[in-house]
Structure formats: structure tokens, C-alpha cells
Amino acid sequence: MSEPIKIDIWSDIACPWCYIGKRKFEAGSGLFAGAGDGRDVEVEYHSFELSPDTPVDFDGSEIDFLSGHKGLPAEQVEQMLERVTGIASSVGLDYDFDHLKHTNTVKAHELLHFAKANGKQLELAERLFRAYFVEGRHVGRIADLADLAAEVGLDREAALQALESEQYLEDVRADQATAGEYGINGVPFFVIDGKYGVSGAQDAQTFAQVLEQVWSERAAVTA
């Protein structure tokens, strides 16, 4: 029985392509695992802030934010969001940009490290993405984040304490420093088995092929 292939994923909760990429990777890793012989993956999320200067309580819509952030006309941003919504729908995600609450995500990243320390990182990552893109919930305020932590079985008071004390902020910064060392300047970014980088929300088949290549290389080494 071989060890699972380690997948390190740099992403941001506020990145629409990261949630889409998550679904496509899950489909690809499912194809890979379906080939049998003990094929499996182990996933760990790492912090990346797309807009670290964003206020916790942004006064405006997603169109307002992107128009200002990217310097694009509102109509063009609206067309971009419609396209992303369509792609999200193709992988089973019902994005609702009209009710999305744009916010700073550093506390969400701290919470993901807290969840990792308590064995619930994957569950929390999914919960945060869904809360942000589908449910229109706030993922920047400490109390709201603690509520979401509790929803995946984490201790709410412990989560509050970790966020208020910035217990995991250094871990967030360490992830960001590693991203810089790897030359990662956009997300999602997948590092597979510590040696292959896959950028963007690639098709499921692409992920499956890379995983199969790594599996074959491992088999060749141990043969």
C-alpha cells in the first residue's frame, strides 16, 4: 500500500476560481482513486490573500469592488461575473454574486489553520467557500467565522480565542512566504507530491493525469 500523494493547495476563500478548482480537483482525484491499487491523495490548504488591503466591512457590491480594484467598467465586470457563474454552475456550484459580502480574508485563513490543528481543515474550507459564494454569509468577522467553525464540529469558544489572539497569524504569513518562494502569484495553485505545480482551475482529466504520472513514477522507483 503506497502513501497517499500529498496535494498542497494555495487558495483564497474570496477566489471564485478556487472553489471551482476545488470541485474539478475533487473530480480528478476521484478518477485517479477509482483506478484502484490503493491510489489516494492527502490534501492540505495554504493561505493566499488576493486583496489583503480589503476592509472587513466593504461598503458595496462585488461589482463595485471589482470595478474599483481592477479599474474596469461595471458592465464589463458584470459580464465577467456572469461567465464565472456559468462555469461554477457546470461543476454544481450555485454562485450568488448579488448577495456576496466582500471582505478581508485573513481571519478566514487563520481559522483554516486552527481547523487543520484540530483535524477539520477540509470540512472548514468547503464550509467557508459555500458560505461566501453561495449563501451570502460574512466570512471576515470573528463571530461569524466562529459560527461557521461550530457548524463543522469545531469548538466555537476555542475558535474565537484563536482568532482574537491571532494564534495562527504566523502560520498564514509562513504560507504566504512559501508561495513567494515558489513564485505563486495567482490561485488556485496545486503543488503535487512536492514537485509538480498545476496552476488554475484545470479540467478534472488534467488533474487525474498528473496524479497518475506521479503514481507511475513512484512505482518505477520502487520496482
mmCIF file of C-alpha atoms in Angstrom, residues 5-196:
data_model
loop_
_atom_site.group_PDB
_atom_site.id
_atom_site.type_symbol
_atom_site.label_atom_id
_atom_site.label_comp_id
_atom_site.label_asym_id
_atom_site.label_seq_id
_atom_site.Cartn_x
_atom_site.Cartn_y
_atom_site.Cartn_z
ATOM 1 C CA ILE A 5 0.020 11.612 -2.860
ATOM 2 C CA LYS A 6 0.311 14.908 -0.991
ATOM 3 C CA ILE A 7 -1.504 17.858 -2.546
ATOM 4 C CA ASP A 8 -0.718 21.336 -1.211
ATOM 5 C CA ILE A 9 -3.280 23.876 -2.421
ATOM 6 C CA TRP A 10 -2.755 27.631 -2.200
ATOM 7 C CA SER A 11 -6.098 29.404 -2.388
ATOM 8 C CA ASP A 12 -8.207 32.248 -1.057
ATOM 9 C CA ILE A 13 -11.773 31.937 0.222
ATOM 10 C CA ALA A 14 -12.656 35.030 -1.842
ATOM 11 C CA CYS A 15 -11.380 33.487 -5.094
ATOM 12 C CA PRO A 16 -14.227 32.176 -7.290
ATOM 13 C CA TRP A 17 -11.835 30.077 -9.356
ATOM 14 C CA CYS A 18 -10.525 28.410 -6.193
ATOM 15 C CA TYR A 19 -13.930 26.913 -5.365
ATOM 16 C CA ILE A 20 -14.392 25.872 -9.000
ATOM 17 C CA GLY A 21 -10.864 24.431 -8.974
ATOM 18 C CA LYS A 22 -11.658 22.566 -5.764
ATOM 19 C CA ARG A 23 -14.585 20.823 -7.450
ATOM 20 C CA LYS A 24 -12.551 19.999 -10.557
ATOM 21 C CA PHE A 25 -9.673 18.659 -8.472
ATOM 22 C CA GLU A 26 -12.070 16.532 -6.428
ATOM 23 C CA ALA A 27 -13.457 15.080 -9.649
ATOM 24 C CA GLY A 28 -9.947 14.443 -10.974
ATOM 25 C CA SER A 29 -8.690 12.842 -7.774
ATOM 26 C CA GLY A 30 -11.845 10.722 -7.788
ATOM 27 C CA LEU A 31 -10.993 9.460 -11.265
ATOM 28 C CA PHE A 32 -7.459 8.722 -10.084
ATOM 29 C CA ALA A 33 -8.570 6.901 -6.928
ATOM 30 C CA GLY A 34 -11.119 4.939 -8.946
ATOM 31 C CA ALA A 35 -8.299 3.155 -10.760
ATOM 32 C CA GLY A 36 -7.630 1.210 -7.555
ATOM 33 C CA ASP A 37 -4.419 -0.326 -6.180
ATOM 34 C CA GLY A 38 -4.540 1.971 -3.156
ATOM 35 C CA ARG A 39 -4.444 5.221 -5.116
ATOM 36 C CA ASP A 40 -5.261 8.080 -2.749
ATOM 37 C CA VAL A 41 -4.471 11.723 -2.071
ATOM 38 C CA GLU A 42 -3.917 13.826 1.041
ATOM 39 C CA VAL A 43 -4.934 17.485 0.721
ATOM 40 C CA GLU A 44 -3.718 20.479 2.722
ATOM 41 C CA TYR A 45 -4.809 24.077 2.162
ATOM 42 C CA HIS A 46 -2.417 27.020 2.356
ATOM 43 C CA SER A 47 -3.091 30.734 2.707
ATOM 44 C CA PHE A 48 -3.034 33.266 -0.125
ATOM 45 C CA GLU A 49 -4.665 36.705 0.075
ATOM 46 C CA LEU A 50 -5.771 38.132 -3.256
ATOM 47 C CA SER A 51 -6.680 41.540 -1.783
ATOM 48 C CA PRO A 52 -5.076 41.939 1.649
ATOM 49 C CA ASP A 53 -5.962 45.643 1.753
ATOM 50 C CA THR A 54 -9.715 44.934 1.599
ATOM 51 C CA PRO A 55 -11.644 46.192 4.657
ATOM 52 C CA VAL A 56 -13.530 43.673 6.780
ATOM 53 C CA ASP A 57 -16.770 45.519 6.075
ATOM 54 C CA PHE A 58 -16.659 46.619 2.439
ATOM 55 C CA ASP A 59 -19.461 49.052 1.645
ATOM 56 C CA GLY A 60 -20.640 47.985 -1.791
ATOM 57 C CA SER A 61 -21.362 45.093 -4.116
ATOM 58 C CA GLU A 62 -18.949 42.668 -5.744
ATOM 59 C CA ILE A 63 -19.312 44.700 -8.939
ATOM 60 C CA ASP A 64 -18.362 47.852 -7.023
ATOM 61 C CA PHE A 65 -15.308 46.157 -5.546
ATOM 62 C CA LEU A 66 -14.014 44.660 -8.782
ATOM 63 C CA SER A 67 -14.666 47.849 -10.737
ATOM 64 C CA GLY A 68 -12.526 49.772 -8.271
ATOM 65 C CA HIS A 69 -9.928 47.055 -7.744
ATOM 66 C CA LYS A 70 -9.373 46.240 -11.417
ATOM 67 C CA GLY A 71 -10.290 49.620 -12.874
ATOM 68 C CA LEU A 72 -12.894 48.106 -15.199
ATOM 69 C CA PRO A 73 -16.325 49.421 -16.242
ATOM 70 C CA ALA A 74 -19.211 47.974 -14.209
ATOM 71 C CA GLU A 75 -20.783 46.442 -17.335
ATOM 72 C CA GLN A 76 -17.598 44.528 -18.121
ATOM 73 C CA VAL A 77 -17.345 43.269 -14.534
ATOM 74 C CA GLU A 78 -20.980 42.147 -14.675
ATOM 75 C CA GLN A 79 -20.257 40.121 -17.821
ATOM 76 C CA MET A 80 -17.210 38.569 -16.124
ATOM 77 C CA LEU A 81 -19.297 37.532 -13.126
ATOM 78 C CA GLU A 82 -21.991 36.058 -15.365
ATOM 79 C CA ARG A 83 -19.337 33.964 -17.105
ATOM 80 C CA VAL A 84 -17.882 32.757 -13.798
ATOM 81 C CA THR A 85 -21.370 31.956 -12.502
ATOM 82 C CA GLY A 86 -21.977 29.811 -15.575
ATOM 83 C CA ILE A 87 -18.718 27.916 -15.148
ATOM 84 C CA ALA A 88 -19.449 27.407 -11.445
ATOM 85 C CA SER A 89 -22.868 26.037 -12.347
ATOM 86 C CA SER A 90 -21.221 23.497 -14.668
ATOM 87 C CA VAL A 91 -19.489 21.926 -11.625
ATOM 88 C CA GLY A 92 -22.574 22.064 -9.416
ATOM 89 C CA LEU A 93 -21.987 25.391 -7.627
ATOM 90 C CA ASP A 94 -24.749 27.997 -7.412
ATOM 91 C CA TYR A 95 -22.826 31.282 -7.071
ATOM 92 C CA ASP A 96 -24.797 34.289 -5.852
ATOM 93 C CA PHE A 97 -22.730 37.411 -6.509
ATOM 94 C CA ASP A 98 -25.727 39.669 -5.813
ATOM 95 C CA HIS A 99 -25.678 38.764 -2.116
ATOM 96 C CA LEU A 100 -21.939 38.140 -1.710
ATOM 97 C CA LYS A 101 -20.359 40.114 1.158
ATOM 98 C CA HIS A 102 -16.871 41.140 0.071
ATOM 99 C CA THR A 103 -14.453 41.185 2.981
ATOM 100 C CA ASN A 104 -10.881 40.742 4.154
ATOM 101 C CA THR A 105 -9.995 37.042 4.377
ATOM 102 C CA VAL A 106 -7.014 36.967 6.733
ATOM 103 C CA LYS A 107 -9.160 35.775 9.667
ATOM 104 C CA ALA A 108 -10.670 33.043 7.497
ATOM 105 C CA HIS A 109 -7.133 31.877 6.761
ATOM 106 C CA GLU A 110 -6.266 31.920 10.460
ATOM 107 C CA LEU A 111 -9.366 29.803 11.091
ATOM 108 C CA LEU A 112 -8.312 27.302 8.435
ATOM 109 C CA HIS A 113 -5.040 26.800 10.319
ATOM 110 C CA PHE A 114 -6.981 26.368 13.562
ATOM 111 C CA ALA A 115 -9.148 23.788 11.784
ATOM 112 C CA LYS A 116 -6.061 21.985 10.460
ATOM 113 C CA ALA A 117 -4.683 21.734 14.001
ATOM 114 C CA ASN A 118 -7.981 20.168 15.023
ATOM 115 C CA GLY A 119 -8.384 17.762 12.100
ATOM 116 C CA LYS A 120 -11.174 19.644 10.293
ATOM 117 C CA GLN A 121 -9.441 21.760 7.651
ATOM 118 C CA LEU A 122 -11.063 20.170 4.606
ATOM 119 C CA GLU A 123 -14.540 20.423 6.116
ATOM 120 C CA LEU A 124 -13.998 24.074 7.041
ATOM 121 C CA ALA A 125 -12.587 25.015 3.632
ATOM 122 C CA GLU A 126 -15.733 23.688 1.968
ATOM 123 C CA ARG A 127 -17.940 25.428 4.536
ATOM 124 C CA LEU A 128 -16.216 28.795 4.060
ATOM 125 C CA PHE A 129 -16.393 28.641 0.262
ATOM 126 C CA ARG A 130 -20.067 27.755 0.350
ATOM 127 C CA ALA A 131 -20.871 30.402 2.939
ATOM 128 C CA TYR A 132 -19.153 33.081 0.871
ATOM 129 C CA PHE A 133 -20.129 32.287 -2.707
ATOM 130 C CA VAL A 134 -23.465 30.522 -2.317
ATOM 131 C CA GLU A 135 -25.076 31.675 0.935
ATOM 132 C CA GLY A 136 -24.014 35.331 1.111
ATOM 133 C CA ARG A 137 -22.660 34.972 4.634
ATOM 134 C CA HIS A 138 -19.934 37.153 6.140
ATOM 135 C CA VAL A 139 -16.566 35.375 6.378
ATOM 136 C CA GLY A 140 -14.492 38.279 7.666
ATOM 137 C CA ARG A 141 -15.844 38.918 11.153
ATOM 138 C CA ILE A 142 -14.588 36.824 14.053
ATOM 139 C CA ALA A 143 -18.026 35.976 15.476
ATOM 140 C CA ASP A 144 -19.372 34.867 12.088
ATOM 141 C CA LEU A 145 -16.300 32.733 11.482
ATOM 142 C CA ALA A 146 -16.663 31.093 14.888
ATOM 143 C CA ASP A 147 -20.247 30.215 13.982
ATOM 144 C CA LEU A 148 -19.061 28.538 10.788
ATOM 145 C CA ALA A 149 -16.355 26.687 12.724
ATOM 146 C CA ALA A 150 -19.009 25.314 15.061
ATOM 147 C CA GLU A 151 -21.068 24.156 12.082
ATOM 148 C CA VAL A 152 -18.297 21.729 11.071
ATOM 149 C CA GLY A 153 -17.851 20.416 14.612
ATOM 150 C CA LEU A 154 -15.112 22.693 15.919
ATOM 151 C CA ASP A 155 -15.262 24.258 19.377
ATOM 152 C CA ARG A 156 -16.722 27.748 18.912
ATOM 153 C CA GLU A 157 -15.100 29.262 22.007
ATOM 154 C CA ALA A 158 -11.701 27.827 21.109
ATOM 155 C CA ALA A 159 -12.075 29.201 17.587
ATOM 156 C CA LEU A 160 -12.981 32.640 18.968
ATOM 157 C CA GLN A 161 -9.977 32.613 21.265
ATOM 158 C CA ALA A 162 -7.636 31.562 18.450
ATOM 159 C CA LEU A 163 -8.901 34.341 16.180
ATOM 160 C CA GLU A 164 -8.907 37.063 18.833
ATOM 161 C CA SER A 165 -5.345 36.197 19.911
ATOM 162 C CA GLU A 166 -4.088 35.857 16.313
ATOM 163 C CA GLN A 167 -2.682 32.479 17.358
ATOM 164 C CA TYR A 168 -2.341 31.275 13.765
ATOM 165 C CA LEU A 169 -1.413 34.518 12.007
ATOM 166 C CA GLU A 170 2.245 33.470 11.803
ATOM 167 C CA ASP A 171 1.179 30.288 10.013
ATOM 168 C CA VAL A 172 -0.771 32.369 7.485
ATOM 169 C CA ARG A 173 2.296 34.531 6.865
ATOM 170 C CA ALA A 174 4.508 31.438 6.554
ATOM 171 C CA ASP A 175 2.197 30.044 3.844
ATOM 172 C CA GLN A 176 2.348 33.355 2.009
ATOM 173 C CA ALA A 177 6.146 33.410 2.243
ATOM 174 C CA THR A 178 6.338 29.892 0.804
ATOM 175 C CA ALA A 179 4.042 30.956 -2.032
ATOM 176 C CA GLY A 180 6.512 33.740 -2.784
ATOM 177 C CA GLU A 181 9.409 31.282 -2.780
ATOM 178 C CA TYR A 182 7.533 29.050 -5.221
ATOM 179 C CA GLY A 183 6.736 32.037 -7.441
ATOM 180 C CA ILE A 184 2.978 31.631 -6.935
ATOM 181 C CA ASN A 185 1.273 34.882 -7.899
ATOM 182 C CA GLY A 186 -2.223 33.581 -8.582
ATOM 183 C CA VAL A 187 -4.572 30.977 -7.169
ATOM 184 C CA PRO A 188 -5.658 28.257 -7.100
ATOM 185 C CA PHE A 189 -2.219 26.694 -7.286
ATOM 186 C CA PHE A 190 -1.703 22.982 -6.662
ATOM 187 C CA VAL A 191 1.683 21.519 -5.660
ATOM 188 C CA ILE A 192 1.561 17.785 -6.237
ATOM 189 C CA ASP A 193 3.928 15.468 -4.389
ATOM 190 C CA GLY A 194 6.157 18.445 -3.617
ATOM 191 C CA LYS A 195 7.458 18.679 -7.178
ATOM 192 C CA TYR A 196 4.733 19.373 -9.749
#
